[in-house]
Amino acid sequence: MAKLINGKEVSSAVKKKVGDEVLLLKQKGIIPGLAVVLVGDDPASRIYVNNKKKACEQVGIYSVEYTLPAATTQNELINLIEKLNCDSKINGILVQLPLPAHIDEKAVIEAISPLKDVDAFNAVNVGRIMQGDYRFLPCTPAGIMELLDYENIDVAGKNCVIIGRSNIVGKPMAMLMLHRDATVTVCHSKTKNLAEICSRADILVAAVGKPRFVTADMVKDGAVVIDVGINRDKDGKLCGDVAFDEVEPKVSYITPVPGGVGPMTIAVLMKNTITAAKLQNN
Ligand code: NDP
């Protein structure tokens, strides 16, 4: 039977530390501020934005939400970002993705000042991640590293397999693990012999976006399994990318969904907002 890696517990510990740092900053007259921008009315995005606002309240970060109609033009959105770039009360800017199809996400991300890019999606920050010179940590992968550290799971020399190569999860995850001396394999939809590659992993990270994608035959006995997926099953119930019921008995550690990686992403976002406030106030 696997040990469940408790993301709620670890994220609470991270947020507690952030809260302590916020108090110290406030004593110096610095109030960290986060602007969250939501375009349109995607229900999942709404939930994510609400959770981020709630986390800000918990740790004492000042937060402002901008909810824009789905018909907002790219120029209107970029104008808002430029205004926030110059707003001294705002240290971090988060634009909730995905954006409506008529808006070029890349152009929007590049409009965010690299010093306020708390999601670390801007090319400047992505470049720094490649170099291992982190200003802002990529939220979800950094949250996963925190979970592994909390459980004293060392990635050095381990065979780590990541399913998914997105800019927000798979690619930065590979970089963080590589910088910590793991041997990393990144798989995607064109990968051949996926099950065989996965079944050799000491640590398997699933970031596919497909319910029950990782089945028991794809995991090695005693492996560590990190489930990044947030999906709805056919009954509308929240589930990950891993067929938890059949994988869990085979492995040593596993993250549940919900309550695994999800809360960590937000905790790292809070951490990044503090980093941004410090950077902008020397
Ligand atoms: P993307 O859709 O951007 O990427 C999915 C990746 O999975 C792609 O690289 C794709 O390959 C790969 N893939 C799809 N089908 C297969 C297949 N049959 N075999 C192998 N690889 C496949 O998703 P994200 O990275 O943004 O998110 C992944 C999941 O994680 C989603 O469920 C999302 O909701 C969740 N998520 C959770 C977060 C959290 O905080 N817990 C944060 C961010 C995301 P290819 O590149 O070839 O298309």
Tab-separated table of C-alpha atoms and ligand atoms in Angstrom:
chain	number	residue	atom	x	y	z
A	1	MET	CA	0.000	0.000	0.000
A	2	ALA	CA	1.348	3.431	-0.963
A	3	LYS	CA	1.901	6.407	1.271
A	4	LEU	CA	-0.343	9.267	0.187
A	5	ILE	CA	1.564	12.508	-0.317
A	6	ASN	CA	-0.614	15.079	1.370
A	7	GLY	CA	-0.572	18.267	-0.698
A	8	LYS	CA	-2.933	20.038	1.675
A	9	GLU	CA	-0.560	19.514	4.599
A	10	VAL	CA	2.571	20.521	2.667
A	11	SER	CA	0.893	23.551	1.097
A	12	SER	CA	-0.263	24.689	4.549
A	13	ALA	CA	3.342	24.526	5.751
A	14	VAL	CA	4.528	26.555	2.731
A	15	LYS	CA	1.732	29.122	3.193
A	16	LYS	CA	2.556	29.411	6.899
A	17	LYS	CA	6.152	30.359	5.984
A	18	VAL	CA	4.860	32.826	3.374
A	19	GLY	CA	2.502	34.346	5.967
A	20	ASP	CA	5.448	34.856	8.349
A	21	GLU	CA	7.423	36.570	5.582
A	22	VAL	CA	4.457	38.800	4.749
A	23	LEU	CA	4.407	39.970	8.374
A	24	LEU	CA	8.114	40.820	8.206
A	25	LEU	CA	7.617	42.729	4.944
A	26	LYS	CA	4.659	44.627	6.397
A	27	GLN	CA	6.856	45.689	9.325
A	28	LYS	CA	9.089	47.307	6.697
A	29	GLY	CA	6.091	49.041	5.106
A	30	ILE	CA	5.880	46.624	2.155
A	31	ILE	CA	2.476	45.094	1.400
A	32	PRO	CA	2.855	42.402	-1.272
A	33	GLY	CA	0.124	42.696	-3.923
A	34	LEU	CA	-1.160	40.288	-6.574
A	35	ALA	CA	-3.441	41.173	-9.501
A	36	VAL	CA	-5.439	38.283	-10.928
A	37	VAL	CA	-6.951	38.809	-14.367
A	38	LEU	CA	-9.761	36.603	-15.611
A	39	VAL	CA	-11.163	36.960	-19.126
A	40	GLY	CA	-14.514	35.286	-19.817
A	41	ASP	CA	-16.563	32.985	-17.637
A	42	ASP	CA	-14.937	29.563	-17.859
A	43	PRO	CA	-16.199	27.767	-14.703
A	44	ALA	CA	-12.906	25.943	-14.006
A	45	SER	CA	-10.952	29.216	-14.327
A	46	ARG	CA	-13.427	30.860	-11.952
A	47	ILE	CA	-12.703	28.186	-9.324
A	48	TYR	CA	-8.916	28.580	-9.751
A	49	VAL	CA	-9.172	32.382	-9.416
A	50	ASN	CA	-11.325	32.079	-6.286
A	51	ASN	CA	-8.815	29.650	-4.741
A	52	LYS	CA	-5.945	32.036	-5.497
A	53	LYS	CA	-7.815	34.947	-3.915
A	54	LYS	CA	-8.578	32.830	-0.846
A	55	ALA	CA	-4.895	31.881	-0.499
A	56	CYS	CA	-3.910	35.574	-0.695
A	57	GLU	CA	-6.306	36.334	2.157
A	58	GLN	CA	-4.870	33.452	4.208
A	59	VAL	CA	-1.265	34.651	3.930
A	60	GLY	CA	-1.991	38.398	4.069
A	61	ILE	CA	-1.216	39.288	0.446
A	62	TYR	CA	-3.264	42.176	-0.968
A	63	SER	CA	-5.125	40.929	-4.059
A	64	VAL	CA	-7.175	42.595	-6.753
A	65	GLU	CA	-9.283	40.755	-9.276
A	66	TYR	CA	-10.031	42.046	-12.762
A	67	THR	CA	-12.881	40.149	-14.403
A	68	LEU	CA	-13.175	41.077	-18.062
A	69	PRO	CA	-15.874	40.002	-20.526
A	70	ALA	CA	-15.060	37.206	-23.002
A	71	ALA	CA	-15.257	39.755	-25.847
A	72	THR	CA	-12.326	41.785	-24.435
A	73	THR	CA	-9.835	42.522	-27.204
A	74	GLN	CA	-6.161	41.645	-27.000
A	75	ASN	CA	-5.289	45.362	-26.969
A	76	GLU	CA	-7.637	46.039	-24.062
A	77	LEU	CA	-6.076	43.203	-22.091
A	78	ILE	CA	-2.527	44.307	-22.862
A	79	ASN	CA	-3.428	47.893	-21.895
A	80	LEU	CA	-4.583	46.623	-18.504
A	81	ILE	CA	-1.365	44.645	-18.070
A	82	GLU	CA	0.723	47.698	-18.941
A	83	LYS	CA	-1.183	49.692	-16.325
A	84	LEU	CA	-0.537	46.955	-13.730
A	85	ASN	CA	3.149	46.810	-14.727
A	86	CYS	CA	3.392	50.454	-13.566
A	87	ASP	CA	1.218	50.075	-10.441
A	88	SER	CA	3.482	50.093	-7.385
A	89	LYS	CA	0.817	48.390	-5.225
A	90	ILE	CA	0.931	45.364	-7.523
A	91	ASN	CA	3.981	43.097	-7.321
A	92	GLY	CA	2.639	40.096	-9.202
A	93	ILE	CA	0.368	39.777	-12.246
A	94	LEU	CA	-1.399	36.552	-13.028
A	95	VAL	CA	-3.495	36.162	-16.165
A	96	GLN	CA	-5.651	33.070	-15.774
A	97	LEU	CA	-5.272	30.742	-18.763
A	98	PRO	CA	-6.755	29.660	-21.088
A	99	LEU	CA	-7.735	32.926	-22.758
A	100	PRO	CA	-10.531	33.187	-25.339
A	101	ALA	CA	-9.398	31.971	-28.774
A	102	HIS	CA	-9.199	35.465	-30.330
A	103	ILE	CA	-6.446	36.491	-27.884
A	104	ASP	CA	-2.825	35.455	-28.468
A	105	GLU	CA	-1.720	34.030	-25.101
A	106	LYS	CA	1.948	34.422	-25.937
A	107	ALA	CA	1.569	38.152	-26.674
A	108	VAL	CA	-0.255	38.621	-23.371
A	109	ILE	CA	2.334	36.698	-21.351
A	110	GLU	CA	5.156	38.663	-22.973
A	111	ALA	CA	3.410	41.928	-22.028
A	112	ILE	CA	3.776	41.114	-18.312
A	113	SER	CA	6.882	42.667	-16.795
A	114	PRO	CA	9.355	39.815	-16.090
A	115	LEU	CA	9.673	41.206	-12.551
A	116	LYS	CA	5.917	40.740	-11.976
A	117	ASP	CA	5.566	37.431	-13.856
A	118	VAL	CA	4.717	35.284	-10.829
A	119	ASP	CA	3.643	32.344	-13.008
A	120	ALA	CA	7.132	32.331	-14.611
A	121	PHE	CA	5.664	31.976	-18.108
A	122	ASN	CA	7.414	34.995	-19.658
A	123	ALA	CA	10.317	34.118	-22.019
A	124	VAL	CA	12.794	35.920	-19.723
A	125	ASN	CA	11.828	33.765	-16.760
A	126	VAL	CA	11.585	30.589	-18.858
A	127	GLY	CA	15.138	31.293	-20.026
A	128	ARG	CA	16.287	31.661	-16.443
A	129	ILE	CA	14.633	28.340	-15.557
A	130	MET	CA	16.591	26.681	-18.396
A	131	GLN	CA	19.772	28.121	-16.902
A	132	GLY	CA	18.853	26.951	-13.399
A	133	ASP	CA	18.931	30.577	-12.271
A	134	TYR	CA	15.477	30.915	-10.759
A	135	ARG	CA	13.913	34.226	-9.953
A	136	PHE	CA	10.399	32.809	-10.035
A	137	LEU	CA	9.776	29.107	-9.736
A	138	PRO	CA	7.360	27.539	-12.213
A	139	CYS	CA	4.401	27.001	-9.835
A	140	THR	CA	3.246	23.436	-10.502
A	141	PRO	CA	6.677	21.806	-11.007
A	142	ALA	CA	8.134	23.680	-8.029
A	143	GLY	CA	5.167	22.522	-5.957
A	144	ILE	CA	5.945	18.939	-6.972
A	145	MET	CA	9.583	19.357	-5.904
A	146	GLU	CA	8.347	20.649	-2.529
A	147	LEU	CA	6.203	17.519	-2.146
A	148	LEU	CA	9.151	15.247	-2.960
A	149	ASP	CA	11.428	17.155	-0.568
A	150	TYR	CA	8.826	16.976	2.191
A	151	GLU	CA	8.804	13.176	1.852
A	152	ASN	CA	12.636	13.079	1.608
A	153	ILE	CA	12.430	11.567	-1.859
A	154	ASP	CA	15.731	12.406	-3.518
A	155	VAL	CA	15.550	12.638	-7.313
A	156	ALA	CA	19.340	12.570	-7.841
A	157	GLY	CA	20.324	9.651	-10.059
A	158	LYS	CA	16.707	8.468	-10.280
A	159	ASN	CA	15.011	7.560	-13.502
A	160	CYS	CA	12.259	10.204	-13.757
A	161	VAL	CA	9.651	9.965	-16.486
A	162	ILE	CA	7.286	12.847	-17.234
A	163	ILE	CA	4.244	12.294	-19.426
A	164	GLY	CA	3.409	15.654	-21.025
A	165	ARG	CA	5.577	18.404	-22.505
A	166	SER	CA	3.513	21.543	-21.946
A	167	ASN	CA	5.220	24.855	-21.215
A	168	ILE	CA	3.515	25.088	-17.833
A	169	VAL	CA	4.090	21.579	-16.489
A	170	GLY	CA	6.094	19.020	-18.494
A	171	LYS	CA	9.006	21.117	-19.782
A	172	PRO	CA	9.765	23.092	-16.599
A	173	MET	CA	9.289	19.884	-14.552
A	174	ALA	CA	12.002	18.241	-16.642
A	175	MET	CA	14.321	21.198	-16.002
A	176	LEU	CA	13.803	21.215	-12.227
A	177	MET	CA	14.450	17.470	-12.011
A	178	LEU	CA	17.465	17.717	-14.306
A	179	HIS	CA	18.953	20.494	-12.170
A	180	ARG	CA	18.591	18.175	-9.198
A	181	ASP	CA	20.581	15.445	-11.015
A	182	ALA	CA	17.734	13.170	-12.119
A	183	THR	CA	17.889	11.261	-15.397
A	184	VAL	CA	14.809	12.623	-17.139
A	185	THR	CA	12.668	11.268	-19.961
A	186	VAL	CA	9.855	13.445	-21.321
A	187	CYS	CA	7.037	11.620	-23.124
A	188	HIS	CA	4.230	13.024	-25.275
A	189	SER	CA	1.543	11.959	-27.719
A	190	LYS	CA	4.071	10.797	-30.328
A	191	THR	CA	6.157	8.728	-27.892
A	192	LYS	CA	6.518	5.096	-28.889
A	193	ASN	CA	6.408	2.313	-26.258
A	194	LEU	CA	5.019	4.715	-23.655
A	195	ALA	CA	3.931	1.992	-21.228
A	196	GLU	CA	7.351	0.360	-21.322
A	197	ILE	CA	9.175	3.684	-20.729
A	198	CYS	CA	6.866	4.558	-17.842
A	199	SER	CA	7.246	1.132	-16.269
A	200	ARG	CA	10.980	1.790	-15.862
A	201	ALA	CA	10.419	5.045	-13.920
A	202	ASP	CA	11.483	5.411	-10.305
A	203	ILE	CA	9.445	8.610	-10.278
A	204	LEU	CA	6.562	9.009	-12.726
A	205	VAL	CA	4.894	12.387	-13.255
A	206	ALA	CA	1.609	12.303	-15.189
A	207	ALA	CA	0.573	15.616	-16.777
A	208	VAL	CA	-1.585	14.455	-19.662
A	209	GLY	CA	-5.076	15.758	-18.945
A	210	LYS	CA	-6.784	12.399	-19.516
A	211	PRO	CA	-8.689	10.559	-16.762
A	212	ARG	CA	-7.272	7.140	-15.750
A	213	PHE	CA	-4.540	7.393	-18.413
A	214	VAL	CA	-1.832	5.779	-16.279
A	215	THR	CA	-2.774	2.195	-15.524
A	216	ALA	CA	-1.135	-0.384	-13.231
A	217	ASP	CA	0.796	-2.042	-16.072
A	218	MET	CA	2.573	1.299	-16.729
A	219	VAL	CA	4.150	1.608	-13.281
A	220	LYS	CA	7.038	-0.171	-11.624
A	221	ASP	CA	6.573	-1.831	-8.218
A	222	GLY	CA	7.538	0.675	-5.527
A	223	ALA	CA	7.637	3.705	-7.852
A	224	VAL	CA	6.698	7.237	-6.781
A	225	VAL	CA	3.713	8.504	-8.767
A	226	ILE	CA	2.846	12.185	-9.054
A	227	ASP	CA	-0.551	12.882	-10.584
A	228	VAL	CA	-0.820	16.421	-11.977
A	229	GLY	CA	-4.060	15.890	-13.917
A	230	ILE	CA	-7.254	17.686	-12.987
A	231	ASN	CA	-10.053	16.095	-14.963
A	232	ARG	CA	-13.711	15.224	-14.659
A	233	ASP	CA	-14.665	11.575	-15.071
A	234	LYS	CA	-17.803	10.467	-16.908
A	235	ASP	CA	-19.870	11.113	-13.771
A	236	GLY	CA	-18.484	14.642	-13.457
A	237	LYS	CA	-16.296	13.729	-10.478
A	238	LEU	CA	-12.854	15.336	-10.104
A	239	CYS	CA	-10.069	12.875	-10.970
A	240	GLY	CA	-6.431	12.809	-11.979
A	241	ASP	CA	-4.539	11.195	-14.868
A	242	VAL	CA	-3.767	8.075	-12.855
A	243	ALA	CA	-6.115	5.117	-12.343
A	244	PHE	CA	-5.639	5.544	-8.611
A	245	ASP	CA	-7.443	2.389	-7.439
A	246	GLU	CA	-5.249	0.025	-9.459
A	247	VAL	CA	-1.952	1.969	-9.274
A	248	GLU	CA	-1.942	2.811	-5.564
A	249	PRO	CA	-1.453	-0.787	-4.277
A	250	LYS	CA	1.635	-1.193	-6.472
A	251	VAL	CA	3.620	1.946	-5.655
A	252	SER	CA	5.467	3.422	-2.652
A	253	TYR	CA	4.122	6.999	-2.813
A	254	ILE	CA	1.285	8.608	-4.737
A	255	THR	CA	-0.425	12.005	-4.819
A	256	PRO	CA	-4.223	11.955	-4.600
A	257	VAL	CA	-6.521	14.108	-6.745
A	258	PRO	CA	-7.832	16.316	-5.277
A	259	GLY	CA	-5.481	17.202	-2.415
A	260	GLY	CA	-2.135	16.422	-4.030
A	261	VAL	CA	-0.391	18.689	-6.529
A	262	GLY	CA	-3.235	21.223	-6.886
A	263	PRO	CA	-2.837	23.013	-3.520
A	264	MET	CA	0.939	23.199	-4.064
A	265	THR	CA	0.606	25.222	-7.272
A	266	ILE	CA	-1.180	27.959	-5.341
A	267	ALA	CA	1.269	27.816	-2.421
A	268	VAL	CA	4.199	28.398	-4.811
A	269	LEU	CA	2.285	31.271	-6.420
A	270	MET	CA	2.106	32.900	-2.989
A	271	LYS	CA	5.850	32.317	-2.553
A	272	ASN	CA	6.537	33.912	-5.933
A	273	THR	CA	4.461	36.974	-5.035
A	274	ILE	CA	6.649	37.517	-1.969
A	275	THR	CA	9.761	37.104	-4.118
A	276	ALA	CA	8.351	39.706	-6.533
A	277	ALA	CA	7.655	42.135	-3.682
A	278	LYS	CA	11.219	41.709	-2.416
A	279	LEU	CA	12.737	42.137	-5.890
A	280	GLN	CA	10.755	45.314	-6.508
A	281	ASN	CA	11.706	46.747	-3.152
A	282	ASN	CA	15.365	45.719	-3.304
B	1	NDP	P1	-1.544	20.107	-22.107
B	1	NDP	O1	-2.803	19.689	-22.778
B	1	NDP	O2	-0.922	21.407	-22.428
B	1	NDP	O3	-0.440	18.966	-22.332
B	1	NDP	C1	-0.774	17.624	-22.275
B	1	NDP	C2	0.430	16.811	-22.656
B	1	NDP	O4	0.056	15.451	-22.645
B	1	NDP	C3	0.956	17.117	-24.065
B	1	NDP	O5	2.356	17.273	-24.046
B	1	NDP	C4	0.517	15.921	-24.879
B	1	NDP	O6	1.410	15.571	-25.919
B	1	NDP	C5	0.514	14.832	-23.817
B	1	NDP	N1	-0.354	13.750	-24.231
B	1	NDP	C6	-1.651	13.828	-24.640
B	1	NDP	N2	-2.102	12.614	-24.994
B	1	NDP	C7	-1.069	11.753	-24.805
B	1	NDP	C8	-0.902	10.369	-25.020
B	1	NDP	N3	-1.894	9.608	-25.506
B	1	NDP	N4	0.300	9.820	-24.715
B	1	NDP	C9	1.311	10.565	-24.232
B	1	NDP	N5	1.206	11.897	-24.023
B	1	NDP	C10	0.037	12.473	-24.312
B	1	NDP	O7	-1.848	19.994	-20.546
B	1	NDP	P2	-1.157	20.692	-19.255
B	1	NDP	O8	0.266	20.303	-19.166
B	1	NDP	O9	-1.530	22.110	-19.208
B	1	NDP	O10	-1.978	19.962	-18.116
B	1	NDP	C11	-1.974	18.552	-17.960
B	1	NDP	C12	-2.968	18.190	-16.871
B	1	NDP	O11	-2.538	18.790	-15.649
B	1	NDP	C13	-4.392	18.718	-17.092
B	1	NDP	O12	-5.297	17.792	-16.535
B	1	NDP	C14	-4.434	20.009	-16.283
B	1	NDP	O13	-5.731	20.336	-15.867
B	1	NDP	C15	-3.557	19.638	-15.127
B	1	NDP	N6	-2.905	20.745	-14.467
B	1	NDP	C16	-2.914	20.737	-13.104
B	1	NDP	C17	-2.289	21.713	-12.401
B	1	NDP	C18	-2.312	21.620	-10.922
B	1	NDP	O14	-2.101	22.618	-10.253
B	1	NDP	N7	-2.518	20.435	-10.356
B	1	NDP	C19	-1.631	22.839	-13.050
B	1	NDP	C20	-1.597	22.734	-14.494
B	1	NDP	C21	-2.225	21.714	-15.162
B	1	NDP	P3	1.667	16.512	-27.217
B	1	NDP	O15	2.555	17.621	-26.737
B	1	NDP	O16	2.341	15.614	-28.175
B	1	NDP	O17	0.321	17.011	-27.651
